[in-house]
Coordinates of C-alpha atoms in Angstrom, one line a residue:
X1 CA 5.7 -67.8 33.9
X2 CA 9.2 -65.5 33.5
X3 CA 9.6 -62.6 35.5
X4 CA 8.4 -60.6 32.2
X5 CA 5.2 -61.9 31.8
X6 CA 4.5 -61.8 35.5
X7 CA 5.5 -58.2 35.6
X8 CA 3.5 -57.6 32.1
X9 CA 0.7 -59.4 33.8
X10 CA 0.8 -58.0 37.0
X11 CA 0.4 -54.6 35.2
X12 CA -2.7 -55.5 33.2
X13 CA -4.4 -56.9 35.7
X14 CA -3.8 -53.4 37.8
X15 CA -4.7 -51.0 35.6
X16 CA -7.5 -53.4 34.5
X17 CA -9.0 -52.8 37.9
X18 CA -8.3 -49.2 38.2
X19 CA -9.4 -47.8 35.0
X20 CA -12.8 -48.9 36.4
X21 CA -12.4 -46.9 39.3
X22 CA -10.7 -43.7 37.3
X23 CA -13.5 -43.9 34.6
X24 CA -16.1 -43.2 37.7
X25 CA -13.7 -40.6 39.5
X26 CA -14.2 -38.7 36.2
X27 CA -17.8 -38.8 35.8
X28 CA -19.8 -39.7 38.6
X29 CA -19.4 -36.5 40.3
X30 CA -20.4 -34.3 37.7
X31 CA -23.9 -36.9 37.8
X32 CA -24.1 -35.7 41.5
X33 CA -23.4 -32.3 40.2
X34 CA -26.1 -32.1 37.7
X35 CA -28.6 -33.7 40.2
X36 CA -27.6 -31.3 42.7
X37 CA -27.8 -27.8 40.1
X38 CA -31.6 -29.0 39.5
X39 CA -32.6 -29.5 43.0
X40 CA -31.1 -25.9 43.8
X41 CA -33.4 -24.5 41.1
X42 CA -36.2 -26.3 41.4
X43 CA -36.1 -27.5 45.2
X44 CA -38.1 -31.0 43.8
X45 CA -36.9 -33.5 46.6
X46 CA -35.9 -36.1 44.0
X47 CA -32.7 -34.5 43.1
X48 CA -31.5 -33.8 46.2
X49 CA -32.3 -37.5 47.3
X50 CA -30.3 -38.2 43.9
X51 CA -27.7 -36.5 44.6
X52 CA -27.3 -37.9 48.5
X53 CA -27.5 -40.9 46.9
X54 CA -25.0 -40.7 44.1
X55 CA -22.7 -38.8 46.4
X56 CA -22.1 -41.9 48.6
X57 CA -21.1 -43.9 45.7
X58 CA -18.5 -41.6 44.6
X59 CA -16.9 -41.6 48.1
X60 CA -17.0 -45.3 48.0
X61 CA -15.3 -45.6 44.4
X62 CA -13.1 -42.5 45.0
X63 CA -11.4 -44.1 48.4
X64 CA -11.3 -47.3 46.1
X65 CA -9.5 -45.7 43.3
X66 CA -7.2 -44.2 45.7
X67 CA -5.8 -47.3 46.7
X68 CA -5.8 -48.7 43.4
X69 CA -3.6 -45.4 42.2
X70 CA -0.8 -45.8 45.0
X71 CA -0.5 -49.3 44.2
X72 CA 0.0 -48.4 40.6
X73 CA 2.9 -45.9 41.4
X74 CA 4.5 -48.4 43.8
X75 CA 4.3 -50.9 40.7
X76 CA 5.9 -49.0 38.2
X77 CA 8.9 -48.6 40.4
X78 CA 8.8 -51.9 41.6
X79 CA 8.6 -53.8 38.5
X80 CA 10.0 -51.6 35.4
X81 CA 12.9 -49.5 37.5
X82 CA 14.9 -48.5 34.4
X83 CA 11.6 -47.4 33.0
X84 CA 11.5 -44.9 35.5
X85 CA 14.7 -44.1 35.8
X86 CA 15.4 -42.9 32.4
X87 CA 11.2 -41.9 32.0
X88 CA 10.6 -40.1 35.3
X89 CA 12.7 -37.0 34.8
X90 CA 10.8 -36.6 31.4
X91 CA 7.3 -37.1 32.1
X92 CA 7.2 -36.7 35.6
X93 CA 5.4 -33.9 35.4
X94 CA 2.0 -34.6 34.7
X95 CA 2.4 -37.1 37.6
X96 CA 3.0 -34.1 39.9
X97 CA -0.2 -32.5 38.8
X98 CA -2.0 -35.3 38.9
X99 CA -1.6 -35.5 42.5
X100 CA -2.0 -32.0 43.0
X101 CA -5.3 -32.6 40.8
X102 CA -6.0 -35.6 43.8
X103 CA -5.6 -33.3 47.0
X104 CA -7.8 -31.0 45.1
X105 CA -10.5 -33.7 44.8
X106 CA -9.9 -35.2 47.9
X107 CA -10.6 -31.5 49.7
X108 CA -13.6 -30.6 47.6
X109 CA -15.4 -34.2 48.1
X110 CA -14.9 -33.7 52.4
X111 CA -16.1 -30.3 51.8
X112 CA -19.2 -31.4 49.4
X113 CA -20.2 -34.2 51.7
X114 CA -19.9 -32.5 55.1
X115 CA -21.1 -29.7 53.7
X116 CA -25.1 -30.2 54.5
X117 CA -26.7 -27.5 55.8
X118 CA -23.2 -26.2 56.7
X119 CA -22.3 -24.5 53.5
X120 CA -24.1 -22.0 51.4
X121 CA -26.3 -23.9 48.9
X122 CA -24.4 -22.8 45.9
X123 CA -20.7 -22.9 47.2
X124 CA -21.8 -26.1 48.3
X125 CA -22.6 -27.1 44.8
X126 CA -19.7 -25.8 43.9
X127 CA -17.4 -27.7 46.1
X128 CA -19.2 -30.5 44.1
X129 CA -18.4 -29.5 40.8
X130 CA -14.9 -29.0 41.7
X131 CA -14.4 -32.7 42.3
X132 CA -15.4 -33.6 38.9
X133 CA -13.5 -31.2 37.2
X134 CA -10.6 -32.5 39.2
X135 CA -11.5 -35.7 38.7
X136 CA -11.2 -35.7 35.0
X137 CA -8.0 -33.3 35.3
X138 CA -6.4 -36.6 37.0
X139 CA -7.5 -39.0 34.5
X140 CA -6.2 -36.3 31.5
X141 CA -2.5 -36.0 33.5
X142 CA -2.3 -39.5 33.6
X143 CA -3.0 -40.1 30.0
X144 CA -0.4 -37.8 28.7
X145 CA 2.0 -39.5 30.8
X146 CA 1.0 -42.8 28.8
X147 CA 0.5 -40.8 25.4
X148 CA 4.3 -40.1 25.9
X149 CA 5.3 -44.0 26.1
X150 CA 3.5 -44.1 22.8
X151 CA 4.5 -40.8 21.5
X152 CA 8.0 -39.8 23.2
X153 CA 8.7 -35.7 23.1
X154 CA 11.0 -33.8 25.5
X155 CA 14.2 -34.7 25.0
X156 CA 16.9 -35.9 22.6
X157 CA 18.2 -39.6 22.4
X158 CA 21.9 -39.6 21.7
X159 CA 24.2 -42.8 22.0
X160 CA 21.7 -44.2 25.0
X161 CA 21.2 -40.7 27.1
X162 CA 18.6 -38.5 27.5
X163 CA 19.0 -35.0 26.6
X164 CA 18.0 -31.7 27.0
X165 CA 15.0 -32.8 28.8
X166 CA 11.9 -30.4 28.0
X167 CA 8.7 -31.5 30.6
X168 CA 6.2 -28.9 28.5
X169 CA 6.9 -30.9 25.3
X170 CA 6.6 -34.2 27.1
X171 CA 3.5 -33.5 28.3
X172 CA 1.7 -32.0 25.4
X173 CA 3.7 -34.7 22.9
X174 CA 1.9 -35.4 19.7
X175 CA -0.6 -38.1 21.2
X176 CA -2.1 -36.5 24.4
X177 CA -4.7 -35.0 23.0
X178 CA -6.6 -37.7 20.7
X179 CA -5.8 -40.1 23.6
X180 CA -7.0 -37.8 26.3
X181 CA -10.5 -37.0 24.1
X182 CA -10.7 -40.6 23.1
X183 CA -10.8 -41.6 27.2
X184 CA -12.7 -38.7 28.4
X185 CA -15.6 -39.7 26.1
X186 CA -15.2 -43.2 27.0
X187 CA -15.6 -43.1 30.1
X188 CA -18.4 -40.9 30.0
X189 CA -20.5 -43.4 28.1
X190 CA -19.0 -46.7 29.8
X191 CA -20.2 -45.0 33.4
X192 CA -23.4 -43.5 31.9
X193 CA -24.5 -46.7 30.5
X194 CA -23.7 -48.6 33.8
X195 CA -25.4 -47.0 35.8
X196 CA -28.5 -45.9 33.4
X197 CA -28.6 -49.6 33.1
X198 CA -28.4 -50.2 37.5
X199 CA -31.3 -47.5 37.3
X200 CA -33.3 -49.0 34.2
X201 CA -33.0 -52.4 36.1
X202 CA -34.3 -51.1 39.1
X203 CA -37.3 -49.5 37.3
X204 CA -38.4 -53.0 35.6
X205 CA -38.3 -54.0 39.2
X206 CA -40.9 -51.5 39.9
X207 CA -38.5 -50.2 43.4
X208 CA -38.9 -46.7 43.8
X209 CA -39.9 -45.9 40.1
X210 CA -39.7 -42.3 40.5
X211 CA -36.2 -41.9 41.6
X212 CA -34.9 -44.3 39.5
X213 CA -36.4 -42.9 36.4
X214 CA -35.0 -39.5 37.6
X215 CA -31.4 -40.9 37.8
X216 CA -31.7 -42.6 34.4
X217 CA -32.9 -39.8 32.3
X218 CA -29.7 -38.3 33.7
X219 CA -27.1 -40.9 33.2
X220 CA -28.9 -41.8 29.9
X221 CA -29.3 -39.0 28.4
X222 CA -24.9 -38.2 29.0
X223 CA -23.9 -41.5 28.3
X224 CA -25.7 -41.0 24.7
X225 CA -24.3 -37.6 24.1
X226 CA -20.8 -39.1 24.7
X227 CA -21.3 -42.2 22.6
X228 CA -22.3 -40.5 19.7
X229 CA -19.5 -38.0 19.9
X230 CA -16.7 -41.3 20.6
X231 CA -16.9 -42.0 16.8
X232 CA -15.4 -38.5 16.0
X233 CA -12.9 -39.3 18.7
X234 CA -12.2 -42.4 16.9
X235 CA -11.5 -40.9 13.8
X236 CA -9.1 -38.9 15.1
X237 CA -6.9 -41.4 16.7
X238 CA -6.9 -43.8 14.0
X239 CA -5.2 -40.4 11.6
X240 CA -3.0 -40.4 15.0
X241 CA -1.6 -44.2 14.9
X242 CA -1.7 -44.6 11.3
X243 CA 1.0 -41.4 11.2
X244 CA 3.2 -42.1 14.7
X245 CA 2.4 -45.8 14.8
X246 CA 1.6 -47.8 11.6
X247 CA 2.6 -51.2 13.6
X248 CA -0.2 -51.0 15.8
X249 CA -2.7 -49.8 12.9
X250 CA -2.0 -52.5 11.1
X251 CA -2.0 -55.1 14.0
X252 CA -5.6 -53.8 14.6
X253 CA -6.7 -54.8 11.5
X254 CA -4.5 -57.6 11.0
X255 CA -3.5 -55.8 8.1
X256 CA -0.5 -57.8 6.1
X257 CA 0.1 -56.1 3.0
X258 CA 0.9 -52.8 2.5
X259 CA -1.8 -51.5 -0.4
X260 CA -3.8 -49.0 -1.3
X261 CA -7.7 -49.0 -0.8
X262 CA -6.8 -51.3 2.0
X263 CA -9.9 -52.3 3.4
X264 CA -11.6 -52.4 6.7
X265 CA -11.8 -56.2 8.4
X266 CA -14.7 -57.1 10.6
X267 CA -14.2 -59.9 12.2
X268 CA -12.0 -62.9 11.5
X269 CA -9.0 -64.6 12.3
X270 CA -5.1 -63.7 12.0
X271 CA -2.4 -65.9 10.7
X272 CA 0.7 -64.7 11.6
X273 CA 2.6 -67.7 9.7
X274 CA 0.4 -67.2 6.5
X275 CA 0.0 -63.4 6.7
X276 CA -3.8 -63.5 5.9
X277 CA -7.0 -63.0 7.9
X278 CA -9.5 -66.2 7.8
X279 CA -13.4 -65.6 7.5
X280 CA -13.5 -61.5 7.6
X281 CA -15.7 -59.5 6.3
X282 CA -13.9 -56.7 3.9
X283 CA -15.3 -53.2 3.0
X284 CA -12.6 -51.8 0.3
X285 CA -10.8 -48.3 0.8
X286 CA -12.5 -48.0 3.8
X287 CA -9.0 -48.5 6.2
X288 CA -7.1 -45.7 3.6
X289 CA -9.5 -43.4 4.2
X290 CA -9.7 -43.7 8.2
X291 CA -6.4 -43.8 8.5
X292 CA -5.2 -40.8 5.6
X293 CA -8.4 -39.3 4.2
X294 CA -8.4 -40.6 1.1
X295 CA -9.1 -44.4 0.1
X296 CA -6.2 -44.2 -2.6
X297 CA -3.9 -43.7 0.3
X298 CA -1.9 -46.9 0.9
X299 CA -2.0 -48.5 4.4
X300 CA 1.6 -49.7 5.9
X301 CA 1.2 -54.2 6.2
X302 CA 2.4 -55.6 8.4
X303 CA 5.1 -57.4 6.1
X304 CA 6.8 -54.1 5.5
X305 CA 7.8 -54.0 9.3
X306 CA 10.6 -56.2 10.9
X307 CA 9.1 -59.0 12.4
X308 CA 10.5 -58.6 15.8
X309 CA 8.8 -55.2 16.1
X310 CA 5.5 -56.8 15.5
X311 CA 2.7 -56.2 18.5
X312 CA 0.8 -59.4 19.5
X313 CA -1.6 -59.5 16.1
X314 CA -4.6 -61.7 17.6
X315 CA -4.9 -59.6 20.6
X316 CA -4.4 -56.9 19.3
X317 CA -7.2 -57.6 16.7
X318 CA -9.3 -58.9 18.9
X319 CA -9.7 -56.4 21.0
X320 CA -10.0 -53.7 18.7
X321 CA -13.1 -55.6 17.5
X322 CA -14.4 -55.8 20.7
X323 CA -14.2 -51.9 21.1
X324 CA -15.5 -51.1 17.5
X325 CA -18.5 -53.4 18.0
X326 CA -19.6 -52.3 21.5
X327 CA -19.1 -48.8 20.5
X328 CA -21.4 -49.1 17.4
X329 CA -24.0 -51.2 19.4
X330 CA -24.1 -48.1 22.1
X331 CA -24.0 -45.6 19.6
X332 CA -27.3 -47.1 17.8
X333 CA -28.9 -47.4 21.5
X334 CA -28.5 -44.0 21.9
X335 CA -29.7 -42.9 18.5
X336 CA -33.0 -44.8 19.2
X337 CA -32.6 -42.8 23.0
X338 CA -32.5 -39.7 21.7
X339 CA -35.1 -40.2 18.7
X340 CA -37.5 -40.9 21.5
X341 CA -36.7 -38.0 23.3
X342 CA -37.4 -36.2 20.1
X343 CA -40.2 -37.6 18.7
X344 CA -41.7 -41.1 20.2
X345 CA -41.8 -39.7 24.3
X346 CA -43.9 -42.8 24.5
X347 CA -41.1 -45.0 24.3
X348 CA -39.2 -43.6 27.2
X349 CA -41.7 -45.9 29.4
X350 CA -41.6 -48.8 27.6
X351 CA -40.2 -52.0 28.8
X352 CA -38.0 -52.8 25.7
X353 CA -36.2 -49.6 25.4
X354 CA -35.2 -50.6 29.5
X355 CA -34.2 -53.6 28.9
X356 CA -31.7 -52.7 26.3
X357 CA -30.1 -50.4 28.8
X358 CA -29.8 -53.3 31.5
X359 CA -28.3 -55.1 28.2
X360 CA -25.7 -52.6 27.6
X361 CA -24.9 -51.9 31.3
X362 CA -21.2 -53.7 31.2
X363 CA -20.5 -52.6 27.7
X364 CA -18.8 -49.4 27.8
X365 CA -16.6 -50.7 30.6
X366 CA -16.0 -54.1 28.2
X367 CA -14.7 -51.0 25.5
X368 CA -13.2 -49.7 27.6
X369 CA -10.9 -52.8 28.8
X370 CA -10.5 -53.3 25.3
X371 CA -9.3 -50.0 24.4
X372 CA -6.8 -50.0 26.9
X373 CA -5.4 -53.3 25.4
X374 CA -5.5 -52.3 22.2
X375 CA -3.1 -49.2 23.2
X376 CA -1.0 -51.2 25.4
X377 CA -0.6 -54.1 23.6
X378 CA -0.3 -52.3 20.5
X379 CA 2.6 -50.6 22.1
X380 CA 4.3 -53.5 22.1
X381 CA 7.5 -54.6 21.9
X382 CA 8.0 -51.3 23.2
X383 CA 7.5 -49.3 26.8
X384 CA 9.0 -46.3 25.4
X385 CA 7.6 -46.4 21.7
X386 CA 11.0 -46.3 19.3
X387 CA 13.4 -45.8 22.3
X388 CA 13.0 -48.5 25.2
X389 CA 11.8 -52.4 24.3
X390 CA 9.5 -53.4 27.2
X391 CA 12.3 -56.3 28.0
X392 CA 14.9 -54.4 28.9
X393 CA 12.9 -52.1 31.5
X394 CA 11.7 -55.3 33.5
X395 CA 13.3 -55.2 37.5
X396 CA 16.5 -58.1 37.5
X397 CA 14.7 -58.9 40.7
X398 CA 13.5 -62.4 41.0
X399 CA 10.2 -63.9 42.3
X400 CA 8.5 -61.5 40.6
X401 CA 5.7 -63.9 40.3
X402 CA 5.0 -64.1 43.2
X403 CA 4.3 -60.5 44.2
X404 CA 1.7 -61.3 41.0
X405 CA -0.3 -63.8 42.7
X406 CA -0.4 -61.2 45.8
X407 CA -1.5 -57.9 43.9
X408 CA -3.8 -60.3 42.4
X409 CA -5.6 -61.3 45.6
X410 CA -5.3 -57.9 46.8
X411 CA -7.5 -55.9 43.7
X412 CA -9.9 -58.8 43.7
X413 CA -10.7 -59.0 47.9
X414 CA -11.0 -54.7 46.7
X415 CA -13.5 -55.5 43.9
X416 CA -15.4 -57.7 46.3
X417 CA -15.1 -54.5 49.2
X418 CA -16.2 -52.4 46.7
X419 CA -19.0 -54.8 45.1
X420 CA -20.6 -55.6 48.6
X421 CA -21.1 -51.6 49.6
X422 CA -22.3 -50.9 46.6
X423 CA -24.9 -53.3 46.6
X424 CA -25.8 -52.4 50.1
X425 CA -25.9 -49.3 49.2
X426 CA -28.7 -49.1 46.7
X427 CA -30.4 -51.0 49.2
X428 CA -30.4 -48.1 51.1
X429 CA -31.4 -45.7 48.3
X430 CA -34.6 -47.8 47.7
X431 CA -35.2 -47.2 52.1
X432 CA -34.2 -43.6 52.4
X433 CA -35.0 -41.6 49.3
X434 CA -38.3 -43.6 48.4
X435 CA -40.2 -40.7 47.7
X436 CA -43.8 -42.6 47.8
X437 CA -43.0 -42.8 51.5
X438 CA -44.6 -40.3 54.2
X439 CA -41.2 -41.1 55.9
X440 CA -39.0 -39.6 52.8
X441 CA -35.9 -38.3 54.4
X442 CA -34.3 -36.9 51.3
X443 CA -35.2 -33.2 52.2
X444 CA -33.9 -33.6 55.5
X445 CA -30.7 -31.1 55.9
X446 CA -31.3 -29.6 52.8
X447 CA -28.6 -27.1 51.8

């Protein structure tokens, strides 16, 4: 393994990890925030054993996700210092804020969770709120910081220097917004569907049936919303990278010849050498009209593009199937969802609609992982799209294999941390908030 592909790797597998964690930090406390604004207006002990509950979980994946972050920045510096050298005074900024956006979090969640009985019930819930809305300020600053490697703004390249430097136009560069509304959705359904499906699990197991039903009409009902509005998002991105990157377009769709009415490939396999997809299935016009509009429109091929500017095709591809297809197979679950909630309430008890929650648990967070390869390696050759190839960023240090294998053991002994409380935690919720039980603490130091 060269010292790229160990520092390539050694990214992937970080932010692998850590989008996990950022993808709860944005939604799991606006859960505990919904939980806890129906328990203040109803004062049924259910929600505020919910939102105990939940609470804990978001202190366990927000200390996780804080460790995961600072090893991220120490990568970036570590492994791609011309990167940041030339990148940092341009797009700095939304770093900054994101870790103002961090203190902020970190403040409110200390405040929210010592805050029992303490705190006036409504600033309390307040102090709860905050941490979401902070929490998906962070994950929005840090996506405009990556929008800028695939969209770079702020500055003028002449003969190899960067120029009259503008942060504002940086920040707000052409691809921060259908990247920031693509992620926020997503990880509203990947987290909703997880932990629906923990909750829908638990339910089948007939453990404390009314909390868990409580938490999953919750979590469902969001993580539907989302996945119904993610196609819209969708839409919007493709117009995005069709117009500022036709590379990556056509990489997802292994799309070789430029042509109009292009279609739309499901499936199949690329062939760099031969240029053609094997065994896909084709729906005419259908890619010229995501991408422009209008199915007449013709698509950039790959063929029309210098081959060393070329992203990896197959993963690429790949991965973008991945995304489409889970996305599609969540969207349908939560048109059946919400048709029940309409019109069939019956359903909302029966054990097959359950069970294809528990099915779709890890989906969203499979999308998700997907996604996030598609737009990385998408980007690629190039860490600064147009500007910087992704080789000639990489730290002249040697050995950089090595620090690999370490960060390696270091985010999965995390994952385990982080797996083990979790699971001892909802061994506790079952204990503490059952709400069959004379015993039932939940309204104990009630705001």
């Amino acid at each position: 393994m060269d010292d790229l592909i160990a520092a390539r790797s050694q990214m992937a597998m970080s932010l692998g990890f850590h989008i996990i964690f950022a993808c709860v930090g944005m939604v799991m406390p606006f859960f505990m925030a919904i939980a806890h604004f129906i328990y203040l207006r109803t004062r049924n002990a259910i929600y505020l054993g919910l939102t105990k509950a939940w609470s804990k979980g978001v202190a366990i994946l927000f200390a996780t996700g804080a460790v995961s972050g600072t090893m991220l920045s120490f990568e970036l510096g570590l492994l791609w210092p011309t990167f940041m050298e030339h990148a940092g005074p341009i797009f700095g900024m939304p770093f900054s804020l994101e870790g103002t956006a961090f203190f902020i979090e970190a403040i409110a969640l200390g405040f929210f969770l010592y805050g029992w009985g303490r705190l006036r019930p409504w600033f309390h819930w307040f102090t709860g709120l905050v941490v979401g809305l902070s929490g998906l300020a962070s994950g929005i600053l840090v996506v405009a910081a990556n929008a800028w490697m695939n969209s770079p703004a702020g500055f003028d390249y002449v003969d190899g220097q960067y120029l009259n430097v503008d942060p504002i136009a940086a920040m707000f560069n052409d691809a921060w917004f259908s990247q920031a509304l693509h992620m926020t959705l997503a990880a509203f359904v990947a987290t909703g569907f997880a932990v629906a499906g923990i909750h829908a699990l638990m339910i089948l197991k007939r453990k404390n049936v009314t909390f868990h039903t409580t938490a999953f009409r919750i979590s469902a009902l969001c993580a539907c919303i989302a996945a119904l509005l993610q196609p819209i998002s969708g839409d919007i991105s493709a117009k995005d990278v069709a117009e500022r990157q036709p590379a990556k377009l056509a990489a997802m769709e292994a799309h070789f010849e430029t042509e109009a009415r292009a279609p739309f490939i499901i499936g199949g396999i690329p062939d760099e050498q031969e240029g053609r997809v094997k065994h896909a299935l084709k729906i005419p016009g259908v890619l010229s009209f995501l991408a422009h509009g209008d199915v007449n429109q013709p698509v950039t091929g790959l063929n029309d593009i210098p081959r060393e500017n070329w992203p990896p095709v197959a993963i690429t591809h790949y991965a973008f199937q991945v995304m489409v297809g889970l996305g599609m197979l969540m969207a349908l679950l939560s048109l059946i969802y919400l048709f029940a909630l309409a019109r069939r309430r019956a359903w909302l008890d029966r054990r097959w609609l359950l069970r294809l929650f528990v099915i779709a648990t890890p989906m969203g967070y499979i999308a998700v992982e997907a996604g996030w390869i598609v737009t990385e390696v998408g980007r690629q050759p190039w860490i600064i799209y147009g500007i910087m190839r992704t080789a000639d960023a990489v730290t002249p240090m040697p050995g950089i294999v090595y620090s690999f294998f370490l960060f390696t053991a270091v985010f999965v002994s995390l994952a385990a941390i982080v797996v083990f409380l979790l699971y001892r935690q909802m061994a506790m919720v079952g204990r503490l908030y059952d709400v069959t039980d004379p015993a039932y603490r939940g309204n104990s130091k009630s705001s």
